[in-house]
Tab-separated table of C-alpha atoms in Angstrom:
chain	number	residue	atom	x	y	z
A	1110	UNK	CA	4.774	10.155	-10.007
A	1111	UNK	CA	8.215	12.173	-10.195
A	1112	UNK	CA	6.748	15.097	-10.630
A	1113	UNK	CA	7.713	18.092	-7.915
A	1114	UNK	CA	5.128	18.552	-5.091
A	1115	UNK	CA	4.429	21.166	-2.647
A	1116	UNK	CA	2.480	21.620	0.024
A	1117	UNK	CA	2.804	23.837	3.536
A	1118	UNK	CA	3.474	20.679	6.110
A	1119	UNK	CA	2.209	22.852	9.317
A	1120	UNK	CA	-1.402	24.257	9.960
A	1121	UNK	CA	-2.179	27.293	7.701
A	1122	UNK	CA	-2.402	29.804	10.678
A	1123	UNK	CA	-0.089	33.003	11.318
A	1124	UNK	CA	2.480	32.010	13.388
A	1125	UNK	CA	6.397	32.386	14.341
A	1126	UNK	CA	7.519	29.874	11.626
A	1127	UNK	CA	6.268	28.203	9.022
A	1128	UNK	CA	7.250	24.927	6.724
A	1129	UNK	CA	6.799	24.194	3.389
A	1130	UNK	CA	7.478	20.698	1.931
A	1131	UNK	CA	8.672	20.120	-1.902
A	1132	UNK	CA	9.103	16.241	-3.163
A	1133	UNK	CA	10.385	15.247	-6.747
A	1134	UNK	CA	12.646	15.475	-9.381
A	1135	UNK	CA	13.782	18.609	-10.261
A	1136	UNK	CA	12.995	20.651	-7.369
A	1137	UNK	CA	16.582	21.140	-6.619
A	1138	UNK	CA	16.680	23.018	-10.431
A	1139	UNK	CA	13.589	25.270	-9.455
A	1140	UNK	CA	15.497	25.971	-5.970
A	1141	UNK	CA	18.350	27.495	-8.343
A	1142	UNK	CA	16.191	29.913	-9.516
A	1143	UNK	CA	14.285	31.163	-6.583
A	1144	UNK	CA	17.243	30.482	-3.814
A	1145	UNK	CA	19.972	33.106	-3.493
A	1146	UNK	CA	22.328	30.281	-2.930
A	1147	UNK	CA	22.882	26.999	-5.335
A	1148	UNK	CA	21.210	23.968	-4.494
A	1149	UNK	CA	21.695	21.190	-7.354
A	1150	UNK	CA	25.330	20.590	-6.996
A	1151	UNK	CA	24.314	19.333	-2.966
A	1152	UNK	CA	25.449	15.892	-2.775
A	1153	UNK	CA	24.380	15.001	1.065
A	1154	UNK	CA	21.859	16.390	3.457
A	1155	UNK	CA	22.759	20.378	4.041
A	1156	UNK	CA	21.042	23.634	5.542
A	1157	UNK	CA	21.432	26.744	4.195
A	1158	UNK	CA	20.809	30.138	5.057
A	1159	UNK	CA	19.331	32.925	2.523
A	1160	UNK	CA	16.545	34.662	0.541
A	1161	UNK	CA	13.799	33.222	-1.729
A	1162	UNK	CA	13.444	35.523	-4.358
A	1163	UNK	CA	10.470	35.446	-7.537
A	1164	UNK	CA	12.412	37.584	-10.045
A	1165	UNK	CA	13.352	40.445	-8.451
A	1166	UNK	CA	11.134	40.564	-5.788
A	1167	UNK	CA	12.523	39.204	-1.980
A	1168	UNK	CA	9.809	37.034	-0.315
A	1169	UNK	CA	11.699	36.359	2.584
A	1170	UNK	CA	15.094	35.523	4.409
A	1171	UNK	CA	14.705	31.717	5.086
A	1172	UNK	CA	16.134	28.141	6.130
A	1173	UNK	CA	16.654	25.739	3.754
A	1174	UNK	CA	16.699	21.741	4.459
A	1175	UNK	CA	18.224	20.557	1.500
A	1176	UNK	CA	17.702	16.358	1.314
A	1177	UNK	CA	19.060	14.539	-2.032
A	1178	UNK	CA	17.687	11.378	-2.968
A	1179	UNK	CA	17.395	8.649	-1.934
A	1180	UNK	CA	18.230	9.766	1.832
A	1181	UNK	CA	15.188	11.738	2.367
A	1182	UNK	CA	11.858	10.558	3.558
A	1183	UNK	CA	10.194	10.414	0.399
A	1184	UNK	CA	13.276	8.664	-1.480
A	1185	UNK	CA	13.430	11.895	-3.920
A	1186	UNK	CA	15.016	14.849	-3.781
A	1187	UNK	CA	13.312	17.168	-0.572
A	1188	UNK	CA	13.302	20.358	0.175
A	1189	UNK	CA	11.928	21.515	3.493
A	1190	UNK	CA	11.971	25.232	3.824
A	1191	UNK	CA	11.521	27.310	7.101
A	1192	UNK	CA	9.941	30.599	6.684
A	1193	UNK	CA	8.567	32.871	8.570
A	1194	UNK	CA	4.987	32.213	9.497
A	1195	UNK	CA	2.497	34.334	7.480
A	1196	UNK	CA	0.458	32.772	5.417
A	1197	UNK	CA	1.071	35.874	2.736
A	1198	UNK	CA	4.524	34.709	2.661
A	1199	UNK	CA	3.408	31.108	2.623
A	1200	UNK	CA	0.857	31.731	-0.421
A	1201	UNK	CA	4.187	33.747	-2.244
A	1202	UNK	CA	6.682	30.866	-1.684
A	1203	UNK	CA	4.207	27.999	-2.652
A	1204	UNK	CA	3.236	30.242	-5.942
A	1205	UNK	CA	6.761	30.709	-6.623
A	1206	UNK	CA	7.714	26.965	-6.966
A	1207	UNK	CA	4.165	26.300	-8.901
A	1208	UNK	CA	5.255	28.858	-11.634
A	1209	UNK	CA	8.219	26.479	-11.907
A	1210	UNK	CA	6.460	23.596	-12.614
A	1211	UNK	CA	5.532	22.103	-9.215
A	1212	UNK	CA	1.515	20.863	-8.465
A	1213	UNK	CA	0.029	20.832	-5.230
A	1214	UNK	CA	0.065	17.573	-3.472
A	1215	UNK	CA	-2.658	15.762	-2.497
A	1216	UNK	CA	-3.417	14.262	0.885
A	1217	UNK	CA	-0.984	11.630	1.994
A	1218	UNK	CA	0.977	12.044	-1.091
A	1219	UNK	CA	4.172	12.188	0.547
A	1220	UNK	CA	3.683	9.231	2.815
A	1221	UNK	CA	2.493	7.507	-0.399
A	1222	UNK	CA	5.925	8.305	-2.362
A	1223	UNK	CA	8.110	6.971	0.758
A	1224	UNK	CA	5.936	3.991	0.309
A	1225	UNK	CA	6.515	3.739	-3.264
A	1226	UNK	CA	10.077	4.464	-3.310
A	1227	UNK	CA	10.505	1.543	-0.821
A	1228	UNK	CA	11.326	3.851	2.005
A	1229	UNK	CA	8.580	1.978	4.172
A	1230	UNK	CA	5.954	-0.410	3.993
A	1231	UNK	CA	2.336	-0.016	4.222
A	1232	UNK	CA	2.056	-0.775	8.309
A	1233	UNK	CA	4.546	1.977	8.871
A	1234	UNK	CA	2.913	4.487	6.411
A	1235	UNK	CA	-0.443	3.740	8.469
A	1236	UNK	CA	1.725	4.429	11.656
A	1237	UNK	CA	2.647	7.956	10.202
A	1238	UNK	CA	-1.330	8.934	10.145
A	1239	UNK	CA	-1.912	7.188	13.156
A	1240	UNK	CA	0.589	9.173	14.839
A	1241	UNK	CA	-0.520	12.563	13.909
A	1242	UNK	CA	-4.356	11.483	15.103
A	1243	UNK	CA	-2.625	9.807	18.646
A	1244	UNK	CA	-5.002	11.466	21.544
A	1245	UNK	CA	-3.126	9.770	24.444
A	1246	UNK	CA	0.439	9.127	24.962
A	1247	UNK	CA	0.266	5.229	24.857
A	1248	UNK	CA	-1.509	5.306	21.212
A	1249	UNK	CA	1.426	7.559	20.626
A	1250	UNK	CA	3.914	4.917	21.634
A	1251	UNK	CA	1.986	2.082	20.009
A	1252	UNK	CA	2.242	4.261	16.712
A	1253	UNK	CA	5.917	4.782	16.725
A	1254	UNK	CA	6.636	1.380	17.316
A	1255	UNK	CA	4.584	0.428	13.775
A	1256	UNK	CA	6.570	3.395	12.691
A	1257	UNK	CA	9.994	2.044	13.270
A	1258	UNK	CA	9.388	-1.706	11.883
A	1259	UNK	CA	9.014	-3.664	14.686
A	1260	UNK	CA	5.028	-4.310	14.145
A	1261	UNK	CA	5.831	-5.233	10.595
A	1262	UNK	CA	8.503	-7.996	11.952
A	1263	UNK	CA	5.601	-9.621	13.785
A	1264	UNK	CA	4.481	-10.877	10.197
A	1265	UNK	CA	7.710	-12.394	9.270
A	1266	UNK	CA	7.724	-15.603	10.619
A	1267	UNK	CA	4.097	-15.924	9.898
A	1268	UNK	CA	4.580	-15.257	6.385
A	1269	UNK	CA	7.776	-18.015	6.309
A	1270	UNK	CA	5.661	-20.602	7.814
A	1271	UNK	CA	2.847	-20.132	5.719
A	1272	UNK	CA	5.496	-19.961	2.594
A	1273	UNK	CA	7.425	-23.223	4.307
A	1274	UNK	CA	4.154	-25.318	3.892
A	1275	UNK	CA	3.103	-23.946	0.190
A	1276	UNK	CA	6.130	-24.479	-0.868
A	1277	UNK	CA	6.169	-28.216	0.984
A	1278	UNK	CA	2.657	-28.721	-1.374
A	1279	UNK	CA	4.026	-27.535	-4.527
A	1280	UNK	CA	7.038	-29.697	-4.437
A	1281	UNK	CA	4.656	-32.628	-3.469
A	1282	UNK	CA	2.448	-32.053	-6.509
A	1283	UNK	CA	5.337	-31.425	-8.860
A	1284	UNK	CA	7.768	-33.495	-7.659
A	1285	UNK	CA	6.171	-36.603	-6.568
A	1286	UNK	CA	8.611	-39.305	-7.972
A	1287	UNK	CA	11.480	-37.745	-5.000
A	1288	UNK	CA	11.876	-39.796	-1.937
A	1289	UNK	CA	14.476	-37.574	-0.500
A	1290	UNK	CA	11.465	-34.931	0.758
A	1291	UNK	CA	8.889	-34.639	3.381
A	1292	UNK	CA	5.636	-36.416	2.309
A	1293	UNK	CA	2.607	-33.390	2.527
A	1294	UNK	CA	0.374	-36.124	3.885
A	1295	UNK	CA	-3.236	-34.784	5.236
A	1296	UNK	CA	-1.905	-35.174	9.260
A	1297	UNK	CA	1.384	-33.120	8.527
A	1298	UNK	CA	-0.646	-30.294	6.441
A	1299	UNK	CA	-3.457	-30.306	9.437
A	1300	UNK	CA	-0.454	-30.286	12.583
A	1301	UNK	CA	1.970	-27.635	10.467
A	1302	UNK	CA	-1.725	-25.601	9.770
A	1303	UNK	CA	-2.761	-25.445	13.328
A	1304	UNK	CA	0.700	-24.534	14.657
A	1305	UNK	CA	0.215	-21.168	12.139
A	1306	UNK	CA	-3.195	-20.613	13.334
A	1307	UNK	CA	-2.589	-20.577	17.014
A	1308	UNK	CA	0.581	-18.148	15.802
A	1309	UNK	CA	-1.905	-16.032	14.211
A	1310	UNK	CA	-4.024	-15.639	16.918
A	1311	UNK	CA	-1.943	-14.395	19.092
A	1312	UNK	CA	-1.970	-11.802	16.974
A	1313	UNK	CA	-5.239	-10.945	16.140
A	1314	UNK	CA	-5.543	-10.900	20.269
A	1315	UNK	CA	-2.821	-8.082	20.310
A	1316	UNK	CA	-4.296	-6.374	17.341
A	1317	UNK	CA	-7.647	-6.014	19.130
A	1318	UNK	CA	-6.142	-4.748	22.315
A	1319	UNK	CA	-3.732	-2.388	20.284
A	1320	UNK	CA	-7.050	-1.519	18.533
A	1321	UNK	CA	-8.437	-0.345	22.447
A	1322	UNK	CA	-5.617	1.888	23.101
A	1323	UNK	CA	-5.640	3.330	19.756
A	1324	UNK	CA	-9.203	4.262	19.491
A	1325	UNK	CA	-10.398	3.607	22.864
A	1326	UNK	CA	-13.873	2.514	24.116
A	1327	UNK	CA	-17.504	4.198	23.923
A	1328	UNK	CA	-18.961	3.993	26.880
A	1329	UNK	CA	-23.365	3.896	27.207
A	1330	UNK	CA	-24.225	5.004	30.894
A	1331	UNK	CA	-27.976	3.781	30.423
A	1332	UNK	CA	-30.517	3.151	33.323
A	1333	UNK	CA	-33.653	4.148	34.704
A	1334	UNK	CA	-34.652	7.916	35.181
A	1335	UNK	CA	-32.981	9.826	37.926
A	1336	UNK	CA	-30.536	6.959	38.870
A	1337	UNK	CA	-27.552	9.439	38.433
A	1338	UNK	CA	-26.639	9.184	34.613
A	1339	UNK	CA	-25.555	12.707	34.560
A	1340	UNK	CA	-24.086	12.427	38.324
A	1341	UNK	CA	-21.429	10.290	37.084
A	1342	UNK	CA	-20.243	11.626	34.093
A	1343	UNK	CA	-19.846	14.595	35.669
A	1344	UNK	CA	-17.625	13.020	38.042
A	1345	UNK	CA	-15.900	11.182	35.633
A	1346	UNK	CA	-15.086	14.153	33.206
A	1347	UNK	CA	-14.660	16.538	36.313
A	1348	UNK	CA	-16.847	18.852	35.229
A	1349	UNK	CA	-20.477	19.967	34.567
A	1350	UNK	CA	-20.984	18.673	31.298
A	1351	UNK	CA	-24.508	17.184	32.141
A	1352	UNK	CA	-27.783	19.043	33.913
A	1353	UNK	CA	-27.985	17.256	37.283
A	1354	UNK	CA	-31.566	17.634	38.565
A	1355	UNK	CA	-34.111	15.730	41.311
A	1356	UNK	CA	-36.968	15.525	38.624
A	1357	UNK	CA	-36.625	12.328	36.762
A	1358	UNK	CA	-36.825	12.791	32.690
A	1359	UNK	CA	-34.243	15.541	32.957
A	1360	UNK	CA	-31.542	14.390	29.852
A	1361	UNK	CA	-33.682	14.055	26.670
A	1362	UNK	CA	-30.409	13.517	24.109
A	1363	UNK	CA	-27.493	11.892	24.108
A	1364	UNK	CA	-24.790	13.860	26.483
A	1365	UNK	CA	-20.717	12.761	25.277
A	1366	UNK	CA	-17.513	13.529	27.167
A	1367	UNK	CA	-14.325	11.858	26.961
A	1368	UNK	CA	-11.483	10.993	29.022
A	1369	UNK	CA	-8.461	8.775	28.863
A	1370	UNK	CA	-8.211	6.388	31.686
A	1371	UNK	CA	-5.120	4.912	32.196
A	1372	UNK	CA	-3.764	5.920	29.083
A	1373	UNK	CA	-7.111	4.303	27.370
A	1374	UNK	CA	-9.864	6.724	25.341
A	1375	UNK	CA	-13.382	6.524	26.473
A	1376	UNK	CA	-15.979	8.518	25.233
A	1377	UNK	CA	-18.840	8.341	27.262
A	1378	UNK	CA	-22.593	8.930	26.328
A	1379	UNK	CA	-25.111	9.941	29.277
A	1380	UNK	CA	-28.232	8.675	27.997
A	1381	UNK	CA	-31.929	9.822	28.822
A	1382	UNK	CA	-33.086	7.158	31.548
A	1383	UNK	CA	-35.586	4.075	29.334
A	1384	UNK	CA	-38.834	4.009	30.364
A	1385	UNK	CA	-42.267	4.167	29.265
A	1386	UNK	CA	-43.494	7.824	28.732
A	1387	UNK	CA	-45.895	8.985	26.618
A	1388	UNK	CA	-43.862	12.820	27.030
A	1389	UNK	CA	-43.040	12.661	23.009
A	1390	UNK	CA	-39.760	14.104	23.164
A	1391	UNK	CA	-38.574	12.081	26.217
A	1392	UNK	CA	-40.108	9.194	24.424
A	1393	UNK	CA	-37.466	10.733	21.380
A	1394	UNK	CA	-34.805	10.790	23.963
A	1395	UNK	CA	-35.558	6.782	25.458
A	1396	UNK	CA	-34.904	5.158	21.557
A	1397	UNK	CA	-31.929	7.329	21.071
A	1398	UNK	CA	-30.785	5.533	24.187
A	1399	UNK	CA	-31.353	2.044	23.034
A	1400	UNK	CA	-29.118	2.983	19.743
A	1401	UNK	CA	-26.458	4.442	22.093
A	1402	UNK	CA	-26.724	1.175	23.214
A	1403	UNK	CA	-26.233	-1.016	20.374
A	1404	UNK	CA	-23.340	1.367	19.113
A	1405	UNK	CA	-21.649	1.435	22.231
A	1406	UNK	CA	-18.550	-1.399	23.418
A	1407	UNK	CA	-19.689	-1.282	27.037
A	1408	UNK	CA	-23.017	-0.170	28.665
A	1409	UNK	CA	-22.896	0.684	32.191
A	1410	UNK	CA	-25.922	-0.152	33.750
A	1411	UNK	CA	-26.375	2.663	36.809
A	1412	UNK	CA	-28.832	1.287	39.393
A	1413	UNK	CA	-30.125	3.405	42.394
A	1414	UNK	CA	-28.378	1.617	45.110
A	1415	UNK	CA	-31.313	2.498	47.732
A	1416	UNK	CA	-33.892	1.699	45.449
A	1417	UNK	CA	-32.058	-1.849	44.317
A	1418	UNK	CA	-32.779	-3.517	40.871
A	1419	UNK	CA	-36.178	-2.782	39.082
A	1420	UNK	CA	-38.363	-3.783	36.471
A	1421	UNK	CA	-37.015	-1.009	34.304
A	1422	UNK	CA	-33.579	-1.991	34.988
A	1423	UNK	CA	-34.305	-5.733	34.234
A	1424	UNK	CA	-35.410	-4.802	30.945
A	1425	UNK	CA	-32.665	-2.518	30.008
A	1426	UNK	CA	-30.195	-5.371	31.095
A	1427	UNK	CA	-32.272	-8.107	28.332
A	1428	UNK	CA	-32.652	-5.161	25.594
A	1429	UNK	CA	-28.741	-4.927	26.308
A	1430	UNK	CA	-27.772	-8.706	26.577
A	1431	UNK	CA	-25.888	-9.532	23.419
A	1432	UNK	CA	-23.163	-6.398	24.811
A	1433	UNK	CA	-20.232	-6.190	27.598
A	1434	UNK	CA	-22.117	-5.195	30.376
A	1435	UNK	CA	-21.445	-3.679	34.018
A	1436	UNK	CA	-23.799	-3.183	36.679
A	1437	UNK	CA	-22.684	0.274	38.770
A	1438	UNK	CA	-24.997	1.026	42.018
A	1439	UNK	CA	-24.636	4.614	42.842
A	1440	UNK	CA	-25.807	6.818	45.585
A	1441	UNK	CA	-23.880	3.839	48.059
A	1442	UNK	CA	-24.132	6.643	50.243
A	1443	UNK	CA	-28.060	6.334	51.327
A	1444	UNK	CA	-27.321	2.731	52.530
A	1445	UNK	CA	-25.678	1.608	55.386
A	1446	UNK	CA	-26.021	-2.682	54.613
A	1447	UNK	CA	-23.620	-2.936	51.825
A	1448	UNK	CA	-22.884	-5.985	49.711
A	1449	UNK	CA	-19.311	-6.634	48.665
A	1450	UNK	CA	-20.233	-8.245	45.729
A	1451	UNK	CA	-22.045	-5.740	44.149
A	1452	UNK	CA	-20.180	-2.566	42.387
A	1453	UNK	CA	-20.878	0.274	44.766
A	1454	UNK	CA	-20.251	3.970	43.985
A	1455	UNK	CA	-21.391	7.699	45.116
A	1456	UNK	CA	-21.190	10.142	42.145
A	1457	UNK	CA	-22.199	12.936	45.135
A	1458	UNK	CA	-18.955	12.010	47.274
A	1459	UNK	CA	-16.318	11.309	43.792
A	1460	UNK	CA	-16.232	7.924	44.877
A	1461	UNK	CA	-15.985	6.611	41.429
A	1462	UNK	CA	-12.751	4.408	41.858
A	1463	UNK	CA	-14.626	0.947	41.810
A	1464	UNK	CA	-16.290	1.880	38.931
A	1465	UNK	CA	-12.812	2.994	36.901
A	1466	UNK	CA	-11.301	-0.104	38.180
A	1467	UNK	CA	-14.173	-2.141	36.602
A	1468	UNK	CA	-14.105	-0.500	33.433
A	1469	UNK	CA	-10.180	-1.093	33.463
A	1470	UNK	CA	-10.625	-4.505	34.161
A	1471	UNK	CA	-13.443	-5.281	31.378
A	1472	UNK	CA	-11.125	-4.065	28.589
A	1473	UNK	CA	-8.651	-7.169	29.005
A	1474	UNK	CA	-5.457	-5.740	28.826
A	1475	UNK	CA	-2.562	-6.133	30.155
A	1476	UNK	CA	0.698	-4.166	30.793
A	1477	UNK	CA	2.539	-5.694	28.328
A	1478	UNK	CA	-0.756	-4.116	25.240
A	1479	UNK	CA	1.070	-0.767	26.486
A	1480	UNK	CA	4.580	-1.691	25.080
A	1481	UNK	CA	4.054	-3.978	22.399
A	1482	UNK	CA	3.376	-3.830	18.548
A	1483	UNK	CA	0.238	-5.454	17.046
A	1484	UNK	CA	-1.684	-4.717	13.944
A	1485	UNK	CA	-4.179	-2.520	15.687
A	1486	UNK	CA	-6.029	-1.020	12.838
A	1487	UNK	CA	-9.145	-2.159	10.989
A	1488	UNK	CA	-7.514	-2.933	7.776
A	1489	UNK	CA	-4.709	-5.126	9.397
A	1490	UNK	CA	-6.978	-6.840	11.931
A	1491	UNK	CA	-8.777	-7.537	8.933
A	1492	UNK	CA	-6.441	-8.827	6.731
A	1493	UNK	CA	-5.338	-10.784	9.942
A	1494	UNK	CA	-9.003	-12.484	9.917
A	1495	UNK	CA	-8.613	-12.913	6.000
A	1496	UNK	CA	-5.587	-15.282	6.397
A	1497	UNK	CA	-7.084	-17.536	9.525
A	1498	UNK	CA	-10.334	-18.024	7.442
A	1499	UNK	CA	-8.393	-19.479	4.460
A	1500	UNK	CA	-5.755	-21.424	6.801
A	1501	UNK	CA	-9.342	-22.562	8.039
A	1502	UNK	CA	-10.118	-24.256	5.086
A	1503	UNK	CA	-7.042	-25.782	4.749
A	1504	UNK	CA	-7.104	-27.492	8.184
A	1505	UNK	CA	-10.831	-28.517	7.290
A	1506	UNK	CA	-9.713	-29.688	3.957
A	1507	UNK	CA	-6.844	-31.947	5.120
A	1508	UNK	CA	-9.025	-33.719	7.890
A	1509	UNK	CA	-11.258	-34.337	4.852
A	1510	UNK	CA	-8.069	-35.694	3.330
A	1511	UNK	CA	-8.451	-34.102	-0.344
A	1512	UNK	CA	-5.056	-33.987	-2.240
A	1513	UNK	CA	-2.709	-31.355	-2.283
A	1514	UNK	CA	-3.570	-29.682	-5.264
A	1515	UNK	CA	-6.718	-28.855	-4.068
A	1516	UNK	CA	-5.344	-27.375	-0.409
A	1517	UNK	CA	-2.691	-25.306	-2.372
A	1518	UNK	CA	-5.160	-22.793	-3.658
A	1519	UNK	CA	-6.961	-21.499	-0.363
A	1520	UNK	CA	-2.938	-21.476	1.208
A	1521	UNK	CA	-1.547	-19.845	-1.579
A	1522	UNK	CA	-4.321	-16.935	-0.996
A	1523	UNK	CA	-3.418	-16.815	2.677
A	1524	UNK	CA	0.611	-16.496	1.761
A	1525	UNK	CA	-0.672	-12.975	-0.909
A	1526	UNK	CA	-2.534	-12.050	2.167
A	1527	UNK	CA	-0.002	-11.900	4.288
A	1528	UNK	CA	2.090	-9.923	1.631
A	1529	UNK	CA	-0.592	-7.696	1.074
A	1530	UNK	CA	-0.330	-6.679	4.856
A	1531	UNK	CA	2.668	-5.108	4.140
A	1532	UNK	CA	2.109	-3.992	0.774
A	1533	UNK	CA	3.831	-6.183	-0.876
A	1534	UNK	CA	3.663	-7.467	-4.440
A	1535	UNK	CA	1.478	-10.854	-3.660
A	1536	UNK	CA	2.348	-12.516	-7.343
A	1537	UNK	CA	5.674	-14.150	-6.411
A	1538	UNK	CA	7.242	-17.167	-7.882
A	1539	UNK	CA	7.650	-19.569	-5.170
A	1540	UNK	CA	10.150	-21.960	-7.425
A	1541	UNK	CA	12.919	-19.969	-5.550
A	1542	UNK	CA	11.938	-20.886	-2.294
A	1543	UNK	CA	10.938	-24.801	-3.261
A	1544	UNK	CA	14.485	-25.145	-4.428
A	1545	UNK	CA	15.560	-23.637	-1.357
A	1546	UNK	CA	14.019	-25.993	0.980
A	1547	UNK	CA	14.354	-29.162	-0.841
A	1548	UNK	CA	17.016	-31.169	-2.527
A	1549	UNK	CA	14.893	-31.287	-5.936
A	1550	UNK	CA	16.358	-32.376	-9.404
A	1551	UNK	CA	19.528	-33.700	-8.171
């Protein structure tokens, strides 16, 4: 695991600069040998100036970022060197440092030390991907506040609560002869349980609207032919990404674009209009529409506003019943009577507000899902699910009024649960905390 890594930390293209990341112990020693300037003596973070040499060949004149442990990122001694940005000098540099002993690193393996070396948990090493893949500037945000702690904190009082009424159990079981300590009767275990669950979904709500702005939403505009699919995605995206034509049956595959709206991701897919055909490759194109459809998070139904609701339509709307749905009447501007309640639009004119609005509006969130942490990923939401399924049994088991023992096991799992969120060690002695909480053995 201490073993020197290397690996260039910026995309292998020519360009003005270059850097080149090396992790582990020893690297400072290979430095010696291949910087024209000493490195191990360094006692705190430095930046010097000079040539990498291999023997008595010059590779180049370069900057070196000289990090001793643990006060680097990875905990061990780091080097980050500068260069200039060709990958033949790249390719000589990262030779250079293998011939002293370094390996290739593999993907992540850097994030993975830091983690290791108890430089950060496992929510902030998923923020550090998560940044680098950020498409909008609010996933951005949402990723540097995992990165700095504060989405981890949201755990911490979960975790003592959950560790509060374990350790209330075990002292119950152990202990029962003590007068001196709250009974763990079956109404206590079910009040204390629900007061955790309602905690934890709060959570699980912010997770899943974290989980929106991170990845954003897919989008199925599905309706009958020539309703004006392609009209408004083109609109949307602003450009002609879609053939636009008068003769129904024109979009035979799936058409995607995305967009961010409002600082959300949507990627939308312009399907080929469902009906009955017995054209084999439009018939191709209708059942990749109804699988858009049962992949997709929303499906915009697009109706031809002076045509109204068909048959068609009706159908789409029951073979789509089970998902989000919003019903968008375009080409508003062939009617003069126009109803207020319905959602009106004209992809011809751009006016495509209503329907943004409405899109907006079906994702649920708020202001506040911009600026706050949540455990927005699929692993955490689902480790999130993990622990309210065993605090379920608990609350089920104490209305059934078993005895303590027998709740202790499914709340003990939810407790290593909530460790294992952060990537923590879930086998933990809880005598320490028992002896914390009560006066036992006195």
């Amino acid at each position: 695991m201490n073993k020197p890594i290397i690996a260039l930390a910026t995309p292998p293209l020519n360009s003005a600069l270059a850097l080149i990341r090396i992790s582990g112990e020893g690297c400072f020693e290979m430095a010696d040998d291949l910087f024209s300037r000493p490195v191990s003596g360094i006692q705190s973070r430095s930046m010097l100036v000079g040539y990498l040499k291999d023997g008595e060949k010059t590779i180049d004149q370069v900057v070196l970022l000289v990090y001793p442990h643990p006060a680097s990122v990875t905990g061990e001694d780091v080097l980050e060197i500068c260069c200039h940005g060709s990958m033949l000098i790249v390719g000589e540099i990262v030779q250079a440092f293998l011939g002293k002993g370094c390996r290739y690193a593999t993907r992540g393996e850097f994030t993975a030390r830091a983690f290791y070396n108890g430089k950060m948990d496992l929510i902030e090493a998923e923020a550090v991907n998560d940044l680098i893949n950020a498409t909008t500037a609010e996933s951005k945000n949402l990723a540097l506040l995992s990165l700095s702690g504060k989405t981890s904190a949201l755990i911490a009082p979960l975790k003592e609560r959950i560790a509060s009424l374990l350790a209330l159990l075990e002292v119950n079981i152990d202990y029962p002869e003590y007068t001196d300590i709250e009974e763990a009767n079956s109404k206590t275990i079910e009040e204390k349980t629900k007061g955790i669950r309602s905690e934890l979904a709060s959570l699980i709500k912010q997770g899943e609207e974290g989980k929106i702005i991170r990845e954003g939403v897919k989008i199925a505009l599905v309706g009958s032919p020539n309703a004006g699919k392609s009209s408004i995605l083109n609109a949307l995206l602003d450009e002609e990404k879609a053939i636009v034509s008068p003769l129904p049956g024109t979009t035979r595959d799936i058409v995607e674009g995305s967009l961010s709206l409002k600082g959300v991701p949507l990627t939308l897919l312009d399907t080929a209009g469902i009906r009955e055909s017995k054209d084999q490759i439009e018939s191709l194109g209708v059942e990749r529409s109804k699988k858009a459809i049962e992949k997709a998070d929303l499906v915009i139904l697009v109706v031809d506003a002076s045509k109204g609701m068909g048959k068609e339509d009706e159908e789409i709307l029951s073979f789509a019943a089970k998902k989000k749905t919003l019903v968008c009447y375009n080409k508003s501007d062939l009617i003069n009577n126009k109803d207020k309640g319905k959602l009106l639009v004209s992809a011809k004119k751009g006016e495509l507000e209503p329907l943004k609005e409405a899109i907006f509006s079906s994702l649920g969130l708020a202001a506040s899902s911009f600026v706050s942490p949540s455990f927005s990923n699929a692993r955490e939401l689902g480790v999130l699910r993990q622990i309210d399924q065993r605090l379920s049994e608990v609350e089920k088991a104490a209305q059934s009024t078993l005895p303590p023992d027998l709740l202790s096991i499914p709340l003990q799992e939810a407790y290593n649960l909530s460790r294992k969120l952060l990537g923590e060690d879930p086998t933990q002695d809880l005598g320490e905390e028992i002896f914390s909480r009560f006066c036992v053995g006195k």
